[in-house]
Every structure is written in C-alpha cells, then in structure tokens.
Amino acid sequence: MLMVEIRKAIHVNEAICRVMSSAITGPKTYVAIEDSLSYYLGEDLLADHDVPAFDRSPYDGFAIRAEDTLDAGKGYPIRLEVIGEIGAGSVHEGEVQANQAVRIMTGAQIPNGCNAVIMLEHVEMLEHDWKTFIQIDRRLTTGENITRTGEDTRQGETLVKKGTYINPGVMALLATCGYKQVPVIQKPKVGIISTGSELLAVDAALEPGKIRDSNSYMLLGQIERAGGIPLLLGQFKDDFTLCYNQVVDALDKVDILLTTGGVSVGDYDYIPAILDKLKARVLFNKVRMRPGSVTTVAEIKGKLLFGLSGNPSSCYVGFELFTRPVIRTYLQSNYPFMRRVVVQLGAAFTRPNPFDRFVRGKLQYENGQTIAMPVGLDKPNIVTSLAEADILIMLPGGAEVYEKEMEVTAILLEDQTGTTMDSFISKQVIH
Amino acid sequence: MLMVEIRKAIHVNEAICRVMSSAITGPKTYVAIEDSLSYYLGEDLLADHDVPAFDRSPYDGFAIRAEDTLDAGKGYPIRLEVIGEIGAGSVHEGEVQANQAVRIMTGAQIPNGCNAVIMLEHVEMLEHDWKTFIQIDRRLTTGENITRTGEDTRQGETLVKKGTYINPGVMALLATCGYKQVPVIQKPKVGIISTGSELLAVDAALEPGKIRDSNSYMLLGQIERAGGIPLLLGQFKDDFTLCYNQVVDALDKVDILLTTGGVSVGDYDYIPAILDKLKARVLFNKVRMRPGSVTTVAEIKGKLLFGLSGNPSSCYVGFELFTRPVIRTYLQSNYPFMRRVVVQLGAAFTRPNPFDRFVRGKLQYENGQTIAMPVGLDKPNIVTSLAEADILIMLPGGAEVYEKEMEVTAILLEDQTGTTMDSFISKQVIH
C-alpha cells in the first residue's frame, strides 16, 4: 500500500511544447466534394483556370462600347441599337459595332467589341421601326462594370493552402476548380479506455458508491469536434496483465490513445506500470494548472497516449489543451490551436492562485461588450457547467487577483479556424 | 423582352422578422448517445438522481472524524489508525470509530462515521505493531474535503433545456443521467436547386461563357454547418413547365427549399412565375443590404422557399442571415441566430453606403486586441474570399464612414451556441 509516486509539475506551455514535439501527421486520402466539410485539405487547392475565365458582366444591363458615350450627358442622351441579348452561359456571335448594344445578364460573357456595361436601371428603352434602342445620358469609361478575366484569381495560383479546414467557402472554391474528389488528410482514429471500478454503463441502474461513465461520451464528443474518429474501447479490467494487453491491442488499432481516470496520485492505478512495461517515454505526468494538473502524456513507438484525469473538468481541459492540437496536427492543420479573444471578465476571482487556471465560461454579449462569464462553480467535479461552456477563461497563476470587468483572454472552444502554437502560448499564459 | 419587375426593398431586420414568422419547428426523434453530437435536445435533460449520488471524496487521502483532530496542531500531531482502504466504486463496511481512519481514493464514497477527508500529502505515515497509522498536525472541520450528495445537482432538476445544441459537455450529462438513447429534433432536409444555363457540373471541362456550379456545394456545406441535411436536386431545366414540376417535386421531398441563381432583376428568371403559379406568399424579394439584396423568400403550404442570388457572396450572406435561423428554428434551437462580438475594424471603409453591409472577414488576434480583418475585395463575385471568412462584419448603412480601429460588430459564422433574434437584430443593425 501507499507507494506514492513523486511527480514533477511543469508549466502548461512547457507541457504543450513537449506534446507537440511528438505529434505526428496523418496520410492523404480522397473524399467526394459532398462529404468534404470539416476535413483538412491534403494538398494546395490550385486554380485550374483564371477566375473568372472570361470578361463578364457583374450586372444585368447592356454591353456597349464606351467610346459611343463620349457625347452623352444629362439632357443629352445618346441612342444605341440593341442588336441581341445574351443570358449567362451564352456567347454573342460576331463583333458589336459602333452605336450598337447587347442586352446582357449577370455573369454573361462580354461580347467582342464591347468594353463597358451600363446597368439596366440607368437606361431608357424605346422601340422605333421594329427596332429596340436604349438611351444613355452619361459617359462611360472603358472597362466600366466589367469583371476582368483573372480578376479574382489566376490559373495555377494557390487559392487555399494544404492544411486548411474545409468550410463552405472552401467547398465553393473546390467546385469552381473542378475538384469532384478532394484530397484531404485522413482523420485519426482516437481510442478511449475508461478506468475505474466505480464506473457503470450508461444504461445501467445506479449502485452504491458507483457512477455512470460520463467521461467516455464527453471525450467522444470532444474527439469528433476536434476532427478525429472516436473509438470506445471499453473499460480497464481489474487485472494488470489484462489492462496491459488492452493497451497493447488498442495501440495497434488507433492513432492516438486516451485513457480517463486512474492517473491520480494514489494507488490502484496501473497506468504508470503499464507505461513502464511498454518502455514508453513519459513526456510529463503533472502540470502546473487547474483543473487538469494530473495529466500524463507518453509516447510509445511514435503514438501518443494521453492519461487524462477521471475528474470530468480536468479530463475536459486536459483534452482541449493537449489532445486537440495533436489531433489537428495529425490532420495537418496549419492552425492546430484554438483561437483566443480578449474579453471582459464577468465575475471576480479574488483569491490569488499559484497555478494557471482555465475556467469554463460562456461568451455573452451585453451593452456592446463581449463578456466572459464563468459557468458553474469551477470545482473539478462539477459536470453541469461543462454543458454551458464555450470558452476557457485563462487566468494566469501568480499573486494577481482578477476583478470583474478586467480584460482577460478566452479560448474559443467551438473555433474551427484555429491559430498557431506560437500565438496560443504567447505570454498571456506564461508568467 | 425586358419585363422588369418592380421590387420594393425592405430592411434586413424586417426581412428577418418576416422569415422567422413563417419558420416551422421539426419533430422529435431519438439517436444513440454516441451519435448525438451537434443535434439539438428534443426534451429537457433531467437529472435521474442526485449528482453526486452519495457523499464522496474529491481527493486521494484519508476519511476521518473531524472531532478526532481537535487537539492537533503544528508540533502536536494526533495519531489515527488506518483500518481499511476503499477505491472509487467500493463501499466501506461498518462504521468508523474514534481515532480511526480509512484510506480513500478520489471519487469514493465517504465511510459511515467519517465527516472529513485529509489529503494524502498532508499526513505522515507510520507502521507500528503491524498496524498502519497516520499523523495529522492540523485541525479539520466537519465536512472538510467532502463533496456532498446533490452538491452538483438534485434529482429531477432540469440540467439542460430542450432546444440546446448537444456539445461534448452535454454528452457527459446525458451519460451521467443514463440517456443511452437521446431525444433530439430531427434535422431538416434542405433541397438545393441551382439555376442558370451557364452552370457546368463540378467535373465538367470549362466551356466559353460558362462556369462550374460552385454555389450548390457551398450551400451544401452551409446547410450542414447550420445543422440540416442537404439534398442536391440538380439544375433547373430550360422550360417553364419542367421547372415548375421540379419545384413541386422538390417541395414534396424537403422541409426547406433553396434555389440559387435566377433571381436577379433581369429576364430568364422563372422563379417569380413559378411562385405565382404555386400561389406562394412572397415575404420579400429585395433587401436593403449588400451583398444579397436580391433575395426572395416565399412560403408555400407552410414550407419556405429561399430564392438566393447566383452571386456566390450574395448567396452566402443571404443563406446565413435568412436560411440559417430557419434551420435552427426547425431544430428548435433556443438560440437560432449567430452570436456577435465587438471587435476593432482592421481596415477603413471610407465611402458611405446607404445599405447595411455584411463584409466577409476574419477574426485576428494582435497585441491583445481582437481585430475584424476584411478578406478579399468585397465584390459580390469574389469567391476566394469566402474560403477565409469566419465572420461577417456589420457596417450599418447611412452617412457614416468606418475608420480603421473603430469598434464594430462581427457575426461569428462558426458559432454553435447562438443567440436570440432580439439580440441579433438589436440596434447595431437597424439605423
């Protein structure tokens, strides 16, 4: 009994650096464009043609020759004959001559001979001798209201970089450039093993001293949100050899392995012994932060194992700070970290704390200010507050106290765009 | 030729109000907890038991009787006999007596007779006569380091309201409360018909005057991001009756119908005639905003049809402002609108504009400030800028010019938490 392992706590940023230096990247694969939302681009997205591919009209109106309007002015309209009309997708045959105009729809190609477009609302129409004319009472300049070939982008240009999150706008570009199949990075398989003989299945009736396993499902959601494919691998057995074999089997099946529970500074915890037997390289097993201080990360033959706390909040924060950027690195994201915003603190934290704190909170918008409002009681056992959280409020440790309305930094949990490690671990956290 | 329909432009907020007054809600269904991420709760999530369900230890340490430590102090340690140990999930048999202690793990149930926990690090261990003792040199108070039954939540309490987005934290609560099957709102089927004879399939080679259909795939991504199930229904045919039948068929299959293209103020546009023949109630067909002014929304037998512009940016903004809250209302979200943040404008907009503008932008974080940086050239035809956008910067129309570093409001495109209509259309937009 009572073998208490001595653990050396390191700073959050040091922990992040150690994890990231062992993070691996995933291979490329292809998915249909319809299924590509939320993947990460596996190659630069290149323009396969100039965009637009031809001079075109941004408006409904008339394609004309600017030189024909030289004498036009208020009260001195000039008159052009409308010799045809073209919808988007059609092409006008032949060359437009002096004092001629072509009715043109938004997006249609500018006819040969024309060099300007006048909007429909800016002309007067008239019929004469079975012909149609327009009257224009202003002078147009060459190129006016024409979207030029390649104005948006040039053929061969990189439109979106490899490693970019595919959002609806990227999908539009993929379609424009003919990507029926999209090169993406394969999503990592992330296994979850829960540990603790107190854990019941989600559909089990409660028993004295026991609780239902909530961390597994929370992690499942966090993995999916981060972009991985979660695999529930069940619970640790009550025997060291069985547990060891479970970890060995799991490491065969997954790219990243998570355990939750059983990494406290007490007994009954097989994880250190399993890591030992696996000859794993332990990157750290304690972090100077609250919650989540008891987080172990180890590397085994290139794969990372995250020993997350059994406390829901510690597990949650440990995952978001350490596992999420590893998943995003596997996805080859250029911005594997969550972005932050500067916000007003919505409540005071007047007891100084030597540890960096990551307080679950909620962005609120009041009287033109963005407020970071802590949710729940900020105890590690409080599950209910996790449901409301969409930010982690960063309160760097030290002698400082935090008053209401102070400016603080909040990490956006729902962020997809992301940021770099340098930006994430800037001196807002280190102290 | 040249039947130009007269359209009356209305304000953005008026348009939003009209759309929302016709938005319908979807039915309840059930999904497995593993699949519940990103659905909306179809019922209040109720605590099926007190959380925690028993007094428990938040730390590894020793469960004791506080009264036994009355005489303890620095240099005057008292000594307790350790009579057993309990891991999480185990229950100590019998009642703990005076001057006894039980070794207890994080999460384990407090043994009968005990009323405080001392952390492992705060005791000295010693062995004597084959017995184990701990020495304590401080006084503990009754209830110290005990997490009380129901401290987190009480049985029967509503933990999460119906209409809440299911995030990883909500999943943890669902598991805690035994929801193997989760009541959720069915996702709406949202059909997309693209119109325009200029449109080529995504895998087609380019032809003069034509472009590949990018809006359909962009909308597909936007629908998915909003929480709907997208259905690509192909392109409009070149014949009025065929188009009419396409719309009728589509309305049978989907809950919400989108068309893109063919709603400009020009010819070649069957949508108004189709709406007429369907006896649709047109809510509006022009909005005082840029981009997206040419947006038509109509209601047909309780279903909404959105006639979005063929211009990518107009289509994008029209969807986010009008269709997204309708999808979120179908999902019974309590907060169907995107949240906003107050940010510093990253570039000047010095030409006043009578129209409310929604400029595609990107949140940046610089020197402790959150900056809203416009992306691309902000012309309606610029597709490339949509890929980078994660905010819409709101620039209310009027005589005002917008200088760099001014405070403006930005709509968060990736936001899942959401806000209410009242909050969304607050006076930041109306002027």
CSV table of N, CA and C in Angstrom, one decimal, chain B residues 86-205:
chain,number,residue,atom,x,y,z
B,86,ILE,N,-10.5,2.1,0.6
B,86,ILE,CA,-11.6,2.0,-0.4
B,86,ILE,C,-11.2,2.8,-1.6
B,87,GLY,N,-11.3,2.0,-2.7
B,87,GLY,CA,-11.2,2.7,-4.0
B,87,GLY,C,-12.5,3.2,-4.5
B,88,ALA,N,-12.5,4.0,-5.5
B,88,ALA,CA,-13.7,4.5,-6.1
B,88,ALA,C,-14.5,3.3,-6.5
B,89,GLY,N,-15.8,3.4,-6.3
B,89,GLY,CA,-16.7,2.2,-6.6
B,89,GLY,C,-16.9,1.2,-5.5
B,90,SER,N,-16.0,1.3,-4.5
B,90,SER,CA,-16.1,0.4,-3.4
B,90,SER,C,-16.8,1.1,-2.2
B,91,VAL,N,-17.4,0.3,-1.3
B,91,VAL,CA,-18.1,0.9,-0.1
B,91,VAL,C,-17.4,0.3,1.1
B,92,HIS,N,-17.1,1.1,2.1
B,92,HIS,CA,-16.5,0.6,3.3
B,92,HIS,C,-17.6,0.0,4.2
B,93,GLU,N,-17.4,-1.3,4.7
B,93,GLU,CA,-18.4,-1.9,5.5
B,93,GLU,C,-18.2,-1.5,7.0
B,94,GLY,N,-19.3,-1.3,7.6
B,94,GLY,CA,-19.2,-0.9,9.1
B,94,GLY,C,-19.0,0.5,9.3
B,95,GLU,N,-19.0,0.9,10.6
B,95,GLU,CA,-18.9,2.3,11.0
B,95,GLU,C,-17.5,2.6,11.5
B,96,VAL,N,-16.9,3.7,11.1
B,96,VAL,CA,-15.6,4.1,11.6
B,96,VAL,C,-15.7,4.7,13.0
B,97,GLN,N,-14.8,4.2,13.9
B,97,GLN,CA,-14.9,4.6,15.3
B,97,GLN,C,-13.9,5.7,15.6
B,98,ALA,N,-13.9,6.2,16.9
B,98,ALA,CA,-13.0,7.3,17.3
B,98,ALA,C,-11.6,6.9,17.0
B,99,ASN,N,-10.7,7.8,16.6
B,99,ASN,CA,-9.3,7.6,16.3
B,99,ASN,C,-9.0,6.6,15.2
B,100,GLN,N,-10.0,6.4,14.3
B,100,GLN,CA,-9.7,5.5,13.2
B,100,GLN,C,-9.8,6.3,11.9
B,101,ALA,N,-9.2,5.8,10.9
B,101,ALA,CA,-9.2,6.5,9.6
B,101,ALA,C,-9.3,5.4,8.5
B,102,VAL,N,-9.8,5.8,7.3
B,102,VAL,CA,-9.9,4.9,6.2
B,102,VAL,C,-9.2,5.6,5.0
B,103,ARG,N,-8.3,4.8,4.4
B,103,ARG,CA,-7.6,5.3,3.2
B,103,ARG,C,-8.7,5.4,2.1
B,104,ILE,N,-8.8,6.5,1.4
B,104,ILE,CA,-9.9,6.7,0.4
B,104,ILE,C,-9.4,7.3,-0.9
B,105,MET,N,-9.9,6.8,-2.0
B,105,MET,CA,-9.4,7.3,-3.3
B,105,MET,C,-10.4,8.4,-3.8
B,106,THR,N,-10.0,9.2,-4.7
B,106,THR,CA,-10.8,10.2,-5.3
B,106,THR,C,-12.1,9.6,-5.9
B,107,GLY,N,-13.2,10.1,-5.5
B,107,GLY,CA,-14.5,9.7,-6.0
B,107,GLY,C,-15.1,8.6,-5.2
B,108,ALA,N,-14.4,8.1,-4.2
B,108,ALA,CA,-15.0,7.0,-3.4
B,108,ALA,C,-16.0,7.6,-2.4
B,109,GLN,N,-16.9,6.7,-2.0
B,109,GLN,CA,-18.0,7.1,-1.0
B,109,GLN,C,-17.4,7.2,0.4
B,110,ILE,N,-17.8,8.3,1.1
B,110,ILE,CA,-17.3,8.5,2.5
B,110,ILE,C,-17.9,7.4,3.4
B,111,PRO,N,-17.0,6.8,4.2
B,111,PRO,CA,-17.5,5.7,5.0
B,111,PRO,C,-18.4,6.2,6.1
B,112,ASN,N,-19.3,5.4,6.6
B,112,ASN,CA,-20.1,5.8,7.7
B,112,ASN,C,-19.3,6.2,8.9
B,113,GLY,N,-19.6,7.2,9.6
B,113,GLY,CA,-18.9,7.7,10.8
B,113,GLY,C,-17.9,8.8,10.5
B,114,CYS,N,-17.4,8.8,9.2
B,114,CYS,CA,-16.4,9.9,8.9
B,114,CYS,C,-17.2,11.1,8.4
B,115,ASN,N,-16.5,12.3,8.6
B,115,ASN,CA,-17.1,13.6,8.2
B,115,ASN,C,-16.1,14.6,7.7
B,116,ALA,N,-14.9,14.1,7.4
B,116,ALA,CA,-13.9,14.9,6.8
B,116,ALA,C,-12.8,14.1,6.0
B,117,VAL,N,-12.1,14.7,5.1
B,117,VAL,CA,-11.1,14.0,4.4
B,117,VAL,C,-9.8,14.8,4.5
B,118,ILE,N,-8.7,14.2,4.8
B,118,ILE,CA,-7.4,14.9,4.8
B,118,ILE,C,-6.6,14.3,3.6
B,119,MET,N,-6.0,15.2,2.8
B,119,MET,CA,-5.3,14.8,1.6
B,119,MET,C,-4.1,14.0,2.0
B,120,LEU,N,-3.7,13.1,1.1
B,120,LEU,CA,-2.6,12.2,1.2
B,120,LEU,C,-1.3,13.0,1.6
B,121,GLU,N,-1.1,14.1,0.9
B,121,GLU,CA,0.1,14.9,1.1
B,121,GLU,C,0.2,15.5,2.4
B,122,HIS,N,-0.9,15.6,3.2
B,122,HIS,CA,-0.9,16.3,4.4
B,122,HIS,C,-0.8,15.4,5.7
B,123,VAL,N,-0.4,14.2,5.4
B,123,VAL,CA,-0.3,13.3,6.6
B,123,VAL,C,1.1,12.6,6.6
B,124,GLU,N,1.5,12.2,7.7
B,124,GLU,CA,2.7,11.3,7.9
B,124,GLU,C,2.2,9.9,8.1
B,125,MET,N,2.9,9.0,7.5
B,125,MET,CA,2.5,7.6,7.6
B,125,MET,C,3.5,6.9,8.6
B,126,LEU,N,3.0,6.0,9.4
B,126,LEU,CA,3.9,5.2,10.2
B,126,LEU,C,3.3,3.8,10.5
B,127,GLU,N,4.2,2.8,10.6
B,127,GLU,CA,3.8,1.4,10.9
B,127,GLU,C,4.2,1.2,12.4
B,128,HIS,N,3.4,0.4,13.1
B,128,HIS,CA,3.7,0.2,14.5
B,128,HIS,C,2.9,-1.1,14.8
B,129,ASP,N,3.6,-2.1,15.4
B,129,ASP,CA,2.9,-3.3,15.8
B,129,ASP,C,2.1,-3.9,14.7
B,130,TRP,N,2.6,-3.9,13.4
B,130,TRP,CA,1.9,-4.5,12.3
B,130,TRP,C,0.6,-3.7,12.0
B,131,LYS,N,0.5,-2.5,12.6
B,131,LYS,CA,-0.6,-1.7,12.2
B,131,LYS,C,-0.1,-0.4,11.5
B,132,THR,N,-1.0,0.2,10.7
B,132,THR,CA,-0.7,1.4,10.0
B,132,THR,C,-1.4,2.6,10.7
B,133,PHE,N,-0.6,3.7,10.9
B,133,PHE,CA,-1.1,4.9,11.5
B,133,PHE,C,-0.8,6.1,10.6
B,134,ILE,N,-1.7,7.1,10.7
B,134,ILE,CA,-1.3,8.4,10.1
B,134,ILE,C,-1.2,9.4,11.2
B,135,GLN,N,-0.3,10.4,11.0
B,135,GLN,CA,-0.2,11.5,12.0
B,135,GLN,C,-0.7,12.8,11.3
B,136,ILE,N,-1.5,13.6,12.0
B,136,ILE,CA,-2.1,14.8,11.4
B,136,ILE,C,-1.7,15.9,12.4
B,137,ASP,N,-1.2,17.0,11.8
B,137,ASP,CA,-0.8,18.1,12.7
B,137,ASP,C,-1.6,19.4,12.4
B,138,ARG,N,-2.9,19.2,12.1
B,138,ARG,CA,-3.8,20.3,12.0
B,138,ARG,C,-5.2,19.9,12.3
B,139,ARG,N,-6.0,20.8,12.6
B,139,ARG,CA,-7.4,20.6,13.0
B,139,ARG,C,-8.3,20.6,11.7
B,140,LEU,N,-9.2,19.6,11.5
B,140,LEU,CA,-10.1,19.6,10.4
B,140,LEU,C,-11.5,20.0,10.9
B,141,THR,N,-12.2,20.6,10.0
B,141,THR,CA,-13.6,21.0,10.3
B,141,THR,C,-14.6,19.9,9.7
B,142,THR,N,-15.7,19.8,10.3
B,142,THR,CA,-16.7,18.9,9.8
B,142,THR,C,-17.1,19.2,8.4
B,143,GLY,N,-17.1,18.2,7.5
B,143,GLY,CA,-17.5,18.4,6.1
B,143,GLY,C,-16.3,18.8,5.2
B,144,GLU,N,-15.1,19.0,5.8
B,144,GLU,CA,-13.9,19.5,5.0
B,144,GLU,C,-13.6,18.4,4.0
B,145,ASN,N,-13.4,18.9,2.8
B,145,ASN,CA,-13.0,18.0,1.7
B,145,ASN,C,-14.0,16.8,1.4
B,146,ILE,N,-15.2,17.2,1.6
B,146,ILE,CA,-16.3,16.2,1.2
B,146,ILE,C,-17.2,16.8,0.2
B,147,THR,N,-17.4,16.1,-0.9
B,147,THR,CA,-18.3,16.6,-1.9
B,147,THR,C,-19.7,16.0,-1.5
B,148,ARG,N,-20.7,16.8,-1.2
B,148,ARG,CA,-21.9,16.4,-0.6
B,148,ARG,C,-22.9,15.8,-1.7
B,149,THR,N,-23.7,14.9,-1.3
B,149,THR,CA,-24.8,14.4,-2.1
B,149,THR,C,-25.6,15.5,-2.7
B,150,GLY,N,-25.8,15.5,-4.0
B,150,GLY,CA,-26.6,16.6,-4.6
B,150,GLY,C,-26.0,17.9,-4.7
B,151,GLU,N,-24.7,18.0,-4.4
B,151,GLU,CA,-24.0,19.3,-4.4
B,151,GLU,C,-24.0,19.9,-5.8
B,152,ASP,N,-23.8,19.0,-6.8
B,152,ASP,CA,-23.7,19.4,-8.2
B,152,ASP,C,-25.2,19.7,-8.7
B,153,THR,N,-26.0,18.7,-8.5
B,153,THR,CA,-27.4,18.9,-8.9
B,153,THR,C,-28.3,17.9,-8.2
B,154,ARG,N,-29.6,18.3,-8.1
B,154,ARG,CA,-30.6,17.5,-7.4
B,154,ARG,C,-31.5,16.7,-8.4
B,155,GLN,N,-31.8,15.5,-7.9
B,155,GLN,CA,-32.7,14.6,-8.8
B,155,GLN,C,-33.9,15.4,-9.3
B,156,GLY,N,-34.3,15.2,-10.5
B,156,GLY,CA,-35.5,15.8,-11.1
B,156,GLY,C,-35.2,17.2,-11.7
B,157,GLU,N,-34.1,17.8,-11.3
B,157,GLU,CA,-33.7,19.1,-11.8
B,157,GLU,C,-33.5,19.1,-13.4
B,158,THR,N,-33.9,20.2,-14.0
B,158,THR,CA,-33.6,20.3,-15.4
B,158,THR,C,-32.1,20.7,-15.6
B,159,LEU,N,-31.3,19.9,-16.2
B,159,LEU,CA,-29.9,20.2,-16.3
B,159,LEU,C,-29.6,21.0,-17.6
B,160,VAL,N,-30.3,20.6,-18.6
B,160,VAL,CA,-30.1,21.2,-19.9
B,160,VAL,C,-31.5,21.4,-20.6
B,161,LYS,N,-31.8,22.5,-21.1
B,161,LYS,CA,-33.1,22.8,-21.7
B,161,LYS,C,-33.2,22.2,-23.1
B,162,LYS,N,-34.4,21.7,-23.3
B,162,LYS,CA,-34.8,21.4,-24.7
B,162,LYS,C,-34.4,22.5,-25.6
B,163,GLY,N,-33.9,22.1,-26.8
B,163,GLY,CA,-33.5,23.1,-27.8
B,163,GLY,C,-32.1,23.6,-27.6
B,164,THR,N,-31.3,22.9,-26.8
B,164,THR,CA,-29.9,23.2,-26.6
B,164,THR,C,-29.0,22.3,-27.6
B,165,TYR,N,-28.1,23.0,-28.1
B,165,TYR,CA,-27.1,22.3,-29.0
B,165,TYR,C,-26.3,21.2,-28.2
B,166,ILE,N,-26.2,20.0,-28.7
B,166,ILE,CA,-25.5,19.0,-27.9
B,166,ILE,C,-24.0,19.1,-28.2
B,167,ASN,N,-23.3,19.5,-27.2
B,167,ASN,CA,-21.8,19.6,-27.3
B,167,ASN,C,-21.2,18.5,-26.4
B,168,PRO,N,-19.9,18.4,-26.3
B,168,PRO,CA,-19.3,17.3,-25.5
B,168,PRO,C,-19.7,17.4,-24.1
B,169,GLY,N,-19.9,18.6,-23.5
B,169,GLY,CA,-20.3,18.7,-22.1
B,169,GLY,C,-21.7,18.2,-21.9
B,170,VAL,N,-22.6,18.5,-22.8
B,170,VAL,CA,-24.0,18.0,-22.7
B,170,VAL,C,-24.0,16.4,-22.8
B,171,MET,N,-23.1,15.9,-23.7
B,171,MET,CA,-23.0,14.4,-23.8
B,171,MET,C,-22.6,13.8,-22.5
B,172,ALA,N,-21.7,14.5,-21.7
B,172,ALA,CA,-21.3,14.0,-20.4
B,172,ALA,C,-22.5,13.9,-19.5
B,173,LEU,N,-23.3,14.9,-19.6
B,173,LEU,CA,-24.5,14.9,-18.7
B,173,LEU,C,-25.5,13.9,-19.1
B,174,LEU,N,-25.7,13.7,-20.4
B,174,LEU,CA,-26.6,12.7,-20.9
B,174,LEU,C,-26.1,11.3,-20.4
B,175,ALA,N,-24.8,11.0,-20.4
B,175,ALA,CA,-24.3,9.8,-19.9
B,175,ALA,C,-24.5,9.6,-18.4
B,176,THR,N,-24.2,10.7,-17.7
B,176,THR,CA,-24.4,10.7,-16.3
B,176,THR,C,-25.8,10.3,-15.9
B,177,CYS,N,-26.8,10.8,-16.7
B,177,CYS,CA,-28.2,10.6,-16.3
B,177,CYS,C,-28.8,9.4,-17.1
B,178,GLY,N,-28.0,8.6,-17.7
B,178,GLY,CA,-28.5,7.4,-18.2
B,178,GLY,C,-29.2,7.4,-19.6
B,179,TYR,N,-29.0,8.5,-20.3
B,179,TYR,CA,-29.6,8.6,-21.6
B,179,TYR,C,-28.8,7.8,-22.7
B,180,LYS,N,-29.1,6.5,-22.8
B,180,LYS,CA,-28.5,5.7,-23.9
B,180,LYS,C,-29.0,6.1,-25.2
B,181,GLN,N,-30.3,6.4,-25.3
B,181,GLN,CA,-31.0,7.0,-26.4
B,181,GLN,C,-31.3,8.4,-26.1
B,182,VAL,N,-31.1,9.3,-27.0
B,182,VAL,CA,-31.2,10.7,-26.7
B,182,VAL,C,-32.4,11.3,-27.5
B,183,PRO,N,-33.3,12.0,-26.8
B,183,PRO,CA,-34.4,12.6,-27.6
B,183,PRO,C,-33.8,13.9,-28.3
B,184,VAL,N,-33.9,13.9,-29.6
B,184,VAL,CA,-33.4,15.1,-30.3
B,184,VAL,C,-34.4,15.5,-31.3
B,185,ILE,N,-34.2,16.7,-31.9
B,185,ILE,CA,-35.1,17.1,-33.0
B,185,ILE,C,-34.5,16.7,-34.3
B,186,GLN,N,-35.3,16.1,-35.1
B,186,GLN,CA,-34.9,15.6,-36.5
B,186,GLN,C,-34.3,16.8,-37.3
B,187,LYS,N,-33.3,16.4,-38.0
B,187,LYS,CA,-32.6,17.5,-38.8
B,187,LYS,C,-33.5,17.7,-40.1
B,188,PRO,N,-33.7,19.0,-40.5
B,188,PRO,CA,-34.5,19.3,-41.7
B,188,PRO,C,-33.8,18.9,-43.0
B,189,LYS,N,-34.5,18.3,-43.9
B,189,LYS,CA,-34.0,18.1,-45.2
B,189,LYS,C,-34.1,19.4,-46.0
B,190,VAL,N,-33.0,19.9,-46.5
B,190,VAL,CA,-32.9,21.1,-47.2
B,190,VAL,C,-32.5,20.9,-48.6
B,191,GLY,N,-33.4,21.1,-49.6
B,191,GLY,CA,-33.0,20.9,-51.0
B,191,GLY,C,-32.4,22.1,-51.7
B,192,ILE,N,-31.5,21.8,-52.6
B,192,ILE,CA,-30.8,22.8,-53.4
B,192,ILE,C,-31.1,22.6,-54.9
B,193,ILE,N,-31.7,23.6,-55.5
B,193,ILE,CA,-31.8,23.6,-57.0
B,193,ILE,C,-31.0,24.7,-57.5
B,194,SER,N,-30.0,24.5,-58.4
B,194,SER,CA,-29.3,25.6,-59.0
B,194,SER,C,-29.9,25.9,-60.3
B,195,THR,N,-29.8,27.2,-60.6
B,195,THR,CA,-30.4,27.6,-61.9
B,195,THR,C,-29.4,28.4,-62.7
B,196,GLY,N,-29.5,28.4,-63.9
B,196,GLY,CA,-28.6,29.1,-64.8
B,196,GLY,C,-28.0,28.2,-65.8
B,197,SER,N,-28.2,28.6,-67.1
B,197,SER,CA,-27.7,27.7,-68.2
B,197,SER,C,-26.2,27.9,-68.3
B,198,GLU,N,-25.6,28.8,-67.5
B,198,GLU,CA,-24.1,28.9,-67.6
B,198,GLU,C,-23.4,27.9,-66.7
B,199,LEU,N,-24.2,27.1,-65.9
B,199,LEU,CA,-23.6,26.2,-64.9
B,199,LEU,C,-23.2,24.9,-65.5
B,200,LEU,N,-21.9,24.5,-65.2
B,200,LEU,CA,-21.4,23.2,-65.6
B,200,LEU,C,-21.3,22.4,-64.3
B,201,ALA,N,-21.3,21.0,-64.5
B,201,ALA,CA,-21.1,20.1,-63.4
B,201,ALA,C,-19.6,20.3,-62.9
B,202,VAL,N,-19.4,19.9,-61.6
B,202,VAL,CA,-18.1,20.1,-61.0
B,202,VAL,C,-17.0,19.4,-61.7
B,203,ASP,N,-17.3,18.2,-62.4
B,203,ASP,CA,-16.3,17.5,-63.1
B,203,ASP,C,-16.3,17.8,-64.6
B,204,ALA,N,-17.0,18.8,-65.0
B,204,ALA,CA,-17.0,19.1,-66.5
B,204,ALA,C,-15.8,20.0,-66.8
B,205,ALA,N,-15.4,19.9,-68.1
B,205,ALA,CA,-14.4,20.8,-68.6
B,205,ALA,C,-15.0,22.1,-68.9
